[in-house]
Amino acid sequence: MITLLDYGAGNVRSVINAIEGVGERVKIVTSGDDILCAEKLVFPGVGAFGSMMRILNQKNYAEPLKTYLKTGRPFLGICLGLQALFENSEEAPGVQGLGIIKGSVKRFDIDRSVPHIGWNGINIEQSSRIFNGLSGQEKFYFVHSFHVVPQDDDVVLTTTNYGCQFISGIQQGNIVATQFHPEKSGGVGLHLLKNFLDSDVEVAKPEPVAEPTKLAKRVIACLDVRSNDQGDLVVTKGDQYDVREQGEVRNLGKPVDLAKQYYEQGADEITFLNITGFRDFPLEDMPMLDVLKKTSRNVFVPLTIGGGIRDYADSNGKKYKALAVAAEYFRSGADKVSIGSDAVLIAEQYLSGAGDRRPSSIEEISHVYGNQAVVISIDPRRMYVASPDEAQHHVIETDIPGPHGERYCWYQCTIKGGREGRDLDAVTLAQVCEKLGAGEILLNCIDRDGTNLGFDIELINAVKRAVSIPVIASSGAGSAEHFYEVFTETQAESALAAGIFHRQEVPVFEVKKYLQDKKVEVRS
Ligand code: 1PR
């Protein structure tokens, strides 16, 4: 029986699923005594250091946790569960950590996008049971803006390179903690988890990797989901956001089945977009909750969910906060939520300078769950102008002239699935959302969506150059070559596609093989 410390923030469902997936049973901590009595304790931390320590103290878990950690019984900390072991963190000045390991937690101060999101390697610095059967060449999934800095080198288990060399794992006696997420690292992560849980596994020290580790470019499969006219929840796909063909909603398969298929093909992440999320469902009936719960039982890579994340009142007049909607999604197995229409309205209000602005959903969700959990989904379309000063927006010079030979354009933000254009450009939206706490941009493009013409490189460069958070390029992929193009002609960290995967034109593994052959760093 494995005891799991869930302090109520973020996606612990995946950790439970992963532990159960390797054949163990899980008991969730409900009191300090449960911690003291544990035989093996797993602590998956999600969210922000300050709120984590506040909750641990409020629930009277901090002292039992310190006592447990001194007993020498096995402990696995994940992500924030690693950082909690240290004395303090730059994320929450003045807040004390558990202090079991001397040292502190620092924010990345590097010339790269932060958060560090994606699949990176590890250099193994000491022997450990958790590496038994692994070569040391594998990649694991990271998502964090802070990293630990121990005082004593003896505790360093692994290091990773990302703009600097940082410590990505520690080991002290039976205490093991990793910055990466084994439960989100596919088969390799499950293997590592099994090693930790199985006391009979022998200590192993794979060969250290001589070269610095590299962050892989991510290939993401996207599933646009909605009810069809028969009331079934289906994966659909539009052409420039029109998902109907001869009046019927296109049905390309079942969300849970397709997600599993893409995971098995090597997708680095799965994104679900509830494309009718602008309608008002009672929260309990959100159709995607069940999809997430079922998917997270079999899919051990990050899951993002978008659609309908905003404050609203349902048809019975019951009011919901965006934070509550997001919380329900995280509890159901999501690692990140993506905000579309609401982000545009939030940015407009922010830019209008309204004095008594209340914290937006972006700020609220990122405060509790961390910046990395908040993705902004942008649905822009090109607006051509004859000259740069014809629009009060970020105008670019384009190689793709407009219908009247225009050489300039800006990218207009839309809401409600492209139905309504707003007086705001995509570059400004991305910048404002970064300021408010978003951790990643999902950059769609209505002009390219479903066309197979390739990504809009000009759009991606314009937005990517304007922000320091990671950008997911989306819309238009029609071949493996298009992924190569977007990864070599822009700095986008990841690329997302839907149609080519659903129509089985190019499977995910073929895209990754193509990229690997062309020397683009990917997770194999
Ligand atoms: O506004 O917060 O409720 O979120 C709604 C979400 O649903 C947004 O993220 C929005 O992008 C999405 N959405 C709304 N309507 C549609 C539609 O198609 N009618 N889908 C829609 C957007 C865009 C992509 C697509 C890529 C790749 N889908 O995610 O998957 O363009 O497609 P391709 O590879 O086939 O070209 P809110």
XYZ file of C-alpha atoms and ligand atoms in Angstrom:
561
model
C 0.000 0.000 0.000
C 1.439 3.343 -1.082
C 0.468 6.439 0.855
C -0.077 9.532 -1.254
C 0.003 13.033 0.121
C -2.663 15.067 -1.680
C -2.950 18.553 -0.236
C -5.722 19.467 -2.647
C -3.976 21.322 -5.471
C -3.614 20.148 -9.027
C -3.676 16.861 -10.785
C -2.926 14.017 -8.375
C -5.253 11.723 -10.296
C -2.449 11.013 -12.779
C -0.088 10.000 -9.993
C -2.726 7.682 -8.529
C -3.401 6.233 -11.987
C 0.315 5.736 -12.603
C 0.873 3.986 -9.254
C -2.166 1.796 -9.808
C -0.990 1.248 -13.373
C 2.185 -0.410 -12.057
C 0.144 -2.681 -9.808
C 0.097 -0.942 -6.410
C -2.775 0.308 -4.278
C -2.979 3.893 -3.071
C -4.112 5.292 0.252
C -4.672 9.039 0.333
C -3.577 10.966 3.396
C -6.465 12.422 5.374
C -4.617 13.167 8.632
C -1.122 13.679 10.017
C -1.319 10.161 11.493
C -1.668 8.694 7.993
C 1.704 10.271 7.175
C 3.331 8.936 10.346
C 2.020 5.412 9.688
C 2.986 5.305 5.996
C 5.330 2.586 4.786
C 6.100 4.379 1.519
C 5.081 7.958 0.928
C 4.674 9.733 -2.415
C 4.304 13.508 -2.435
C 3.366 15.003 -5.809
C 3.519 18.766 -5.464
C 1.594 20.950 -7.863
C 1.024 24.664 -7.838
C 2.966 27.354 -6.063
C 5.442 26.996 -3.165
C 3.712 29.566 -0.910
C 0.222 28.118 -1.168
C 1.571 24.571 -0.816
C 3.352 25.371 2.482
C 0.325 27.307 3.741
C -1.974 24.325 3.136
C 0.530 21.817 4.607
C 0.684 23.930 7.761
C -3.077 24.552 7.905
C -3.809 20.840 7.620
C -1.139 20.034 10.222
C 0.754 17.896 7.703
C 4.104 19.719 7.852
C 5.327 18.376 11.221
C 4.303 14.731 10.595
C 5.978 15.022 7.188
C 9.245 16.171 8.750
C 9.028 13.327 11.290
C 8.370 10.791 8.502
C 11.299 12.073 6.457
C 13.622 11.475 9.432
C 12.501 7.841 9.900
C 14.434 6.607 6.865
C 11.339 5.082 5.248
C 11.007 5.501 1.451
C 9.812 8.863 0.169
C 9.301 10.059 -3.388
C 8.773 13.785 -3.964
C 7.711 15.032 -7.382
C 8.206 18.583 -8.677
C 6.996 20.838 -5.852
C 7.305 17.752 -3.651
C 11.067 18.076 -4.269
C 11.134 21.825 -3.654
C 9.159 21.446 -0.382
C 12.145 19.576 1.130
C 14.295 22.736 0.999
C 14.521 25.635 3.442
C 12.922 28.363 1.331
C 12.022 29.471 -2.192
C 12.330 32.665 -4.194
C 8.750 31.986 -5.257
C 7.480 32.839 -1.773
C 9.980 34.977 0.156
C 9.598 34.608 3.912
C 7.791 31.252 3.707
C 9.670 28.362 5.319
C 9.960 25.027 3.560
C 10.342 21.711 5.364
C 14.109 22.286 5.624
C 15.016 18.582 5.455
C 17.642 19.405 2.838
C 19.854 22.429 3.290
C 19.542 24.890 0.446
C 16.956 26.928 -1.375
C 14.808 27.093 -4.498
C 15.665 29.702 -7.152
C 13.883 31.057 -10.191
C 15.507 30.272 -13.560
C 17.619 33.250 -14.579
C 18.367 32.239 -18.150
C 18.110 33.416 -21.717
C 15.414 30.835 -22.573
C 11.649 30.577 -22.275
C 10.466 30.104 -18.709
C 8.681 27.909 -17.557
C 10.929 25.072 -18.691
C 8.238 22.883 -20.241
C 8.747 19.611 -22.035
C 10.855 16.506 -22.350
C 14.490 16.804 -21.316
C 17.243 14.358 -20.398
C 18.996 13.690 -17.101
C 22.612 13.133 -16.196
C 22.815 10.565 -13.425
C 25.288 11.585 -10.719
C 24.887 8.740 -8.196
C 23.655 5.163 -7.999
C 19.995 4.622 -7.257
C 17.398 1.882 -7.411
C 15.075 4.083 -9.451
C 17.351 3.819 -12.520
C 17.453 0.033 -12.630
C 16.807 -1.069 -16.223
C 17.127 2.435 -17.653
C 19.998 3.497 -19.902
C 20.204 7.087 -18.728
C 19.471 8.302 -22.276
C 15.731 8.644 -21.676
C 13.819 11.902 -21.575
C 11.403 12.893 -18.811
C 8.665 15.506 -18.654
C 9.462 18.755 -16.855
C 7.267 21.748 -16.146
C 8.633 24.362 -13.729
C 9.996 27.884 -13.379
C 12.079 27.242 -10.233
C 14.852 24.755 -9.463
C 16.537 23.547 -6.285
C 20.019 24.604 -5.170
C 21.262 22.301 -2.391
C 24.161 23.373 -0.175
C 25.667 19.919 -0.211
C 26.637 18.205 -3.504
C 26.275 14.745 -1.940
C 22.496 14.857 -2.343
C 22.608 15.502 -6.098
C 21.030 12.574 -7.940
C 20.598 14.026 -11.427
C 21.357 17.203 -13.342
C 19.728 18.610 -16.466
C 20.678 21.381 -18.883
C 18.345 24.192 -19.831
C 20.098 27.500 -20.384
C 22.222 26.428 -17.387
C 22.899 23.174 -15.590
C 20.391 22.646 -12.786
C 19.702 19.895 -10.279
C 16.786 17.803 -11.444
C 16.802 15.093 -8.777
C 18.092 14.530 -5.263
C 18.673 11.484 -3.098
C 19.425 11.344 0.602
C 19.117 7.890 2.152
C 15.658 6.651 1.224
C 14.465 10.104 0.248
C 14.291 10.508 -3.527
C 12.785 13.534 -5.234
C 12.643 14.592 -8.854
C 11.900 17.868 -10.572
C 10.497 15.917 -13.509
C 7.167 14.086 -13.462
C 7.505 10.278 -13.731
C 3.699 10.008 -13.928
C 3.733 12.178 -17.069
C 6.805 10.630 -18.675
C 5.156 7.751 -20.539
C 6.500 4.200 -20.209
C 9.897 5.400 -18.976
C 8.296 7.281 -16.098
C 6.163 4.290 -15.125
C 9.319 2.154 -15.122
C 11.065 4.575 -12.766
C 8.000 4.701 -10.520
C 7.839 0.907 -10.385
C 11.510 0.808 -9.373
C 10.807 3.149 -6.490
C 7.787 1.169 -5.320
C 9.439 -2.245 -5.584
C 11.820 -2.775 -2.631
C 13.582 -5.735 -4.295
C 15.009 -3.758 -7.202
C 18.781 -3.516 -7.204
C 20.732 -0.277 -7.170
C 21.916 0.756 -10.633
C 24.154 3.409 -12.049
C 23.732 3.914 -15.781
C 26.607 5.471 -17.711
C 26.654 9.241 -17.349
C 25.849 11.108 -20.572
C 28.857 13.107 -21.680
C 26.929 15.830 -23.498
C 24.563 18.409 -22.027
C 20.948 17.256 -22.088
C 18.619 18.868 -24.608
C 14.985 19.902 -24.404
C 12.983 18.135 -27.111
C 10.574 19.854 -29.467
C 7.096 18.599 -28.615
C 4.550 17.168 -31.048
C 1.043 17.630 -29.691
C -2.146 15.947 -30.876
C -5.240 18.098 -30.527
C -8.788 16.824 -30.225
C -11.568 19.343 -30.838
C -14.541 17.832 -29.044
C -18.259 18.621 -29.134
C -21.658 16.895 -29.144
C -22.932 16.011 -32.585
C -26.559 16.379 -33.608
C -27.323 12.940 -32.148
C -25.961 14.062 -28.773
C -22.775 11.917 -28.873
C -19.520 13.457 -27.782
C -17.221 13.245 -30.812
C -13.854 14.441 -32.013
C -14.505 16.802 -34.871
C -12.381 19.004 -37.079
C -13.187 22.136 -38.957
C -11.941 23.892 -42.042
C -11.196 27.379 -40.818
C -13.335 26.556 -37.768
C -16.361 25.299 -39.699
C -16.880 21.760 -38.412
C -20.006 20.925 -40.428
C -20.061 19.031 -43.694
C -23.365 18.935 -45.574
C -25.007 20.302 -42.447
C -23.664 17.547 -40.118
C -20.942 17.868 -37.494
C -17.967 15.849 -38.767
C -17.390 12.788 -36.605
C -13.758 11.655 -36.610
C -13.855 9.310 -33.643
C -14.215 8.970 -29.899
C -12.115 11.292 -27.717
C -10.862 8.702 -25.197
C -9.942 6.147 -27.873
C -8.153 8.659 -30.081
C -6.204 10.121 -27.154
C -4.945 6.640 -26.246
C -4.043 5.922 -29.859
C -1.996 9.135 -30.166
C -0.274 8.459 -26.816
C 0.746 5.027 -28.069
C 2.016 6.586 -31.286
C 4.339 8.836 -29.297
C 2.445 12.127 -28.928
C 4.248 14.250 -26.342
C 1.051 15.828 -25.094
C -2.664 15.625 -25.745
C -4.895 18.695 -25.908
C -8.676 18.542 -25.699
C -10.660 21.599 -26.753
C -14.320 21.654 -25.867
C -15.228 23.819 -28.821
C -18.742 24.545 -27.587
C -17.377 25.672 -24.239
C -18.784 29.133 -24.774
C -22.208 27.639 -24.049
C -23.314 27.438 -20.437
C -23.237 23.923 -18.999
C -23.908 23.185 -15.335
C -20.398 22.407 -14.029
C -21.390 18.920 -12.876
C -22.395 18.046 -16.451
C -19.292 19.344 -18.156
C -18.918 16.679 -20.832
C -15.134 16.784 -20.755
C -14.773 15.765 -17.114
C -15.561 12.166 -17.860
C -13.332 12.198 -20.954
C -10.430 13.397 -18.824
C -11.023 10.867 -16.064
C -11.073 7.994 -18.536
C -8.152 9.276 -20.611
C -5.867 9.799 -17.630
C -6.196 6.102 -16.714
C -4.245 5.076 -19.810
C -2.428 8.134 -21.056
C 0.718 9.103 -19.154
C 1.703 12.316 -20.893
C 0.424 15.819 -20.077
C -3.211 16.569 -20.793
C -4.465 20.071 -21.525
C -8.127 20.977 -21.561
C -9.678 24.112 -23.024
C -13.146 25.485 -23.601
C -15.488 27.215 -21.196
C -12.912 28.236 -18.594
C -14.434 31.474 -17.336
C -16.899 32.800 -14.751
C -20.474 32.072 -15.730
C -24.012 31.333 -14.575
C -25.739 28.205 -15.900
C -29.344 28.024 -17.145
C -30.546 27.516 -13.554
C -28.861 30.750 -12.521
C -26.122 28.945 -10.551
C -22.862 30.906 -10.671
C -19.420 29.397 -11.250
C -15.973 30.930 -10.967
C -13.371 30.144 -13.610
C -11.123 28.938 -10.777
C -13.775 26.390 -9.756
C -14.167 25.185 -13.354
C -10.385 24.810 -13.652
C -10.195 23.031 -10.280
C -12.761 20.493 -11.468
C -10.712 19.881 -14.611
C -7.469 19.459 -12.656
C -9.179 17.006 -10.291
C -10.362 15.042 -13.310
C -6.873 14.588 -14.722
C -5.892 17.797 -16.561
C -2.384 19.169 -16.109
C -3.064 22.488 -17.817
C -6.149 24.483 -18.668
C -6.381 26.601 -21.760
C -8.337 29.852 -21.779
C -9.594 31.254 -25.084
C -12.410 33.777 -25.288
C -12.135 34.908 -21.699
C -8.464 35.803 -22.149
C -9.408 38.287 -24.872
C -12.009 39.958 -22.654
C -9.566 40.029 -19.731
C -6.869 41.662 -21.888
C -9.320 44.237 -23.209
C -10.325 45.167 -19.687
C -6.690 45.289 -18.582
C -5.776 47.589 -21.462
C -8.735 49.865 -20.819
C -7.009 50.665 -17.517
C -10.174 50.243 -15.429
C -9.014 51.240 -11.921
C -10.897 48.742 -9.767
C -9.991 45.690 -11.806
C -10.531 42.456 -9.841
C -7.973 39.660 -10.278
C -8.755 37.863 -13.537
C -9.151 34.119 -13.984
C -5.617 34.016 -15.427
C -4.219 35.531 -12.243
C -6.404 33.440 -9.941
C -5.665 30.108 -11.572
C -1.932 30.733 -11.964
C -1.695 31.898 -8.346
C -3.108 28.615 -7.050
C -1.868 26.132 -9.658
C 1.247 27.880 -10.960
C 1.868 29.711 -14.273
C 2.687 26.473 -16.051
C -0.919 25.325 -15.593
C -2.391 28.239 -17.568
C -2.288 28.152 -21.366
C -3.814 30.914 -23.475
C -5.463 29.691 -26.663
C -5.463 32.425 -29.299
C -7.752 32.218 -32.356
C -6.468 34.941 -34.677
C -7.186 35.718 -38.302
C -5.282 37.932 -40.737
C -6.506 41.487 -41.340
C -4.776 43.003 -44.354
C -3.878 46.701 -44.519
C -2.249 48.739 -47.256
C 0.269 50.395 -44.936
C 1.645 49.831 -41.408
C -0.045 52.930 -39.972
C -3.491 51.974 -41.197
C -4.154 49.983 -38.016
C -3.377 50.716 -34.349
C -2.055 47.201 -33.907
C 1.105 45.107 -34.291
C 1.338 45.163 -38.081
C 3.808 42.932 -39.931
C 5.113 43.026 -43.469
C 4.002 39.804 -45.108
C 5.254 37.595 -47.920
C 1.691 36.414 -48.500
C -0.099 39.389 -50.039
C -3.790 40.089 -49.336
C -6.664 39.879 -51.836
C -5.896 43.373 -53.135
C -2.144 42.925 -53.121
C -1.754 44.325 -49.580
C 1.751 43.749 -48.163
C 0.879 44.291 -44.506
C -1.382 42.583 -42.009
C -2.183 42.268 -38.336
C -3.695 39.304 -36.531
C -7.125 39.977 -35.120
C -8.169 38.102 -31.951
C -11.545 36.394 -32.066
C -13.805 34.894 -29.410
C -16.530 32.229 -29.346
C -14.749 29.903 -31.718
C -13.924 32.555 -34.299
C -17.472 33.866 -34.474
C -16.655 37.345 -33.193
C -13.653 39.499 -34.134
C -12.313 42.003 -31.576
C -10.260 45.168 -31.767
C -7.177 43.465 -30.278
C -4.194 41.852 -31.949
C -2.646 38.479 -31.119
C 0.755 39.930 -30.158
C -0.776 42.304 -27.608
C -2.997 39.555 -26.224
C -0.022 37.245 -25.722
C 1.991 39.977 -23.995
C -0.818 40.968 -21.631
C -1.564 37.357 -20.725
C 2.115 36.690 -19.978
C 2.087 39.703 -17.668
C -1.012 38.390 -15.896
C 0.602 35.008 -15.212
C -0.028 32.729 -18.202
C 2.654 30.076 -18.700
C 2.240 29.134 -22.367
C 0.570 30.308 -25.584
C -1.399 27.970 -27.870
C -1.290 29.892 -31.112
C -3.974 28.795 -33.560
C -4.639 30.488 -36.894
C -8.113 30.543 -38.421
C -6.743 31.184 -41.939
C -4.661 27.991 -41.782
C -6.885 25.733 -39.644
C -7.718 22.518 -41.510
C -6.077 23.685 -44.751
C -2.973 21.409 -44.757
C -1.012 24.424 -46.083
C 1.496 24.490 -43.231
C 1.818 26.686 -40.156
C 1.615 30.481 -40.443
C 5.325 31.110 -39.841
C 4.938 34.903 -39.879
C 2.305 34.793 -37.125
C 4.367 32.424 -34.992
C 7.494 34.550 -35.290
C 5.588 37.744 -34.462
C 4.134 36.293 -31.265
C 7.144 34.223 -30.209
C 9.474 37.226 -30.436
C 7.131 39.271 -28.256
C 6.945 36.925 -25.250
C 9.310 34.902 -23.083
C 6.931 32.028 -22.327
C 6.763 28.925 -24.551
C 4.626 28.993 -27.683
C 2.749 26.064 -29.230
C 2.424 26.549 -32.989
C -0.945 25.350 -34.255
C -3.103 25.108 -37.388
C -2.346 24.073 -40.931
C -0.013 21.077 -40.576
C -0.388 18.922 -43.679
C 2.835 16.904 -43.663
C 5.823 15.947 -41.495
C 7.822 18.568 -43.400
C 5.588 21.291 -42.013
C 6.736 20.368 -38.507
C 10.351 20.589 -39.616
C 9.641 23.981 -41.132
C 8.028 25.370 -37.991
C 10.836 24.072 -35.762
C 13.597 25.465 -37.955
C 12.048 28.753 -39.088
C 10.625 29.779 -35.706
C 11.590 29.363 -32.067
C 8.294 27.649 -31.163
C 8.857 24.996 -28.507
C 6.104 22.721 -29.763
C 3.734 22.159 -32.645
C 0.168 20.954 -32.537
C -1.943 19.326 -35.213
C -5.340 17.730 -35.516
C -6.577 16.937 -39.029
C -3.571 15.017 -40.347
C -3.668 12.719 -37.337
C -7.451 12.203 -37.329
C -7.586 11.561 -41.067
C -4.621 9.190 -40.669
C -2.661 11.021 -43.338
C 0.522 11.062 -41.255
C 0.706 9.232 -37.913
C 2.433 10.882 -34.963
C 5.370 8.432 -35.016
C 6.093 9.288 -38.637
C 6.301 12.997 -37.818
C 8.723 12.256 -35.000
C 10.828 9.912 -37.105
C 11.043 12.537 -39.835
C 12.161 15.168 -37.336
C 14.694 12.808 -35.763
C 16.183 11.973 -39.172
C 16.511 15.713 -39.814
C 18.361 16.127 -36.480
C 15.586 17.968 -34.685
C 15.696 17.013 -31.003
C 12.586 14.969 -30.207
C 11.599 12.354 -27.646
C 11.963 8.987 -29.304
O -13.161 30.268 -25.931
O -12.173 29.508 -23.797
O -14.354 28.588 -24.565
O -12.229 28.000 -25.694
C -12.721 27.390 -26.856
C -11.595 26.660 -27.499
O -12.126 25.920 -28.580
C -10.534 27.581 -28.040
O -9.278 27.058 -27.703
C -10.736 27.552 -29.558
O -9.492 27.539 -30.225
C -11.436 26.232 -29.771
N -12.443 26.276 -30.839
C -13.630 26.911 -30.786
N -14.293 26.699 -31.938
C -13.523 25.936 -32.722
C -13.862 25.454 -34.058
O -13.049 24.803 -34.720
N -15.060 25.746 -34.517
N -11.338 24.915 -32.481
C -12.357 25.663 -32.023
C -10.181 25.399 -32.688
C -8.189 24.964 -33.453
C -7.087 24.098 -33.173
C -6.979 23.000 -34.192
C -5.756 23.443 -34.939
C -5.093 22.377 -35.713
N -9.424 24.398 -33.155
O -6.871 23.720 -31.916
O -6.942 21.823 -33.525
O -6.113 24.522 -35.773
O -5.891 21.962 -36.764
P -5.260 21.367 -38.086
O -4.005 20.662 -37.702
O -6.302 20.388 -38.578
O -5.064 22.503 -38.999
P -13.036 29.160 -24.987
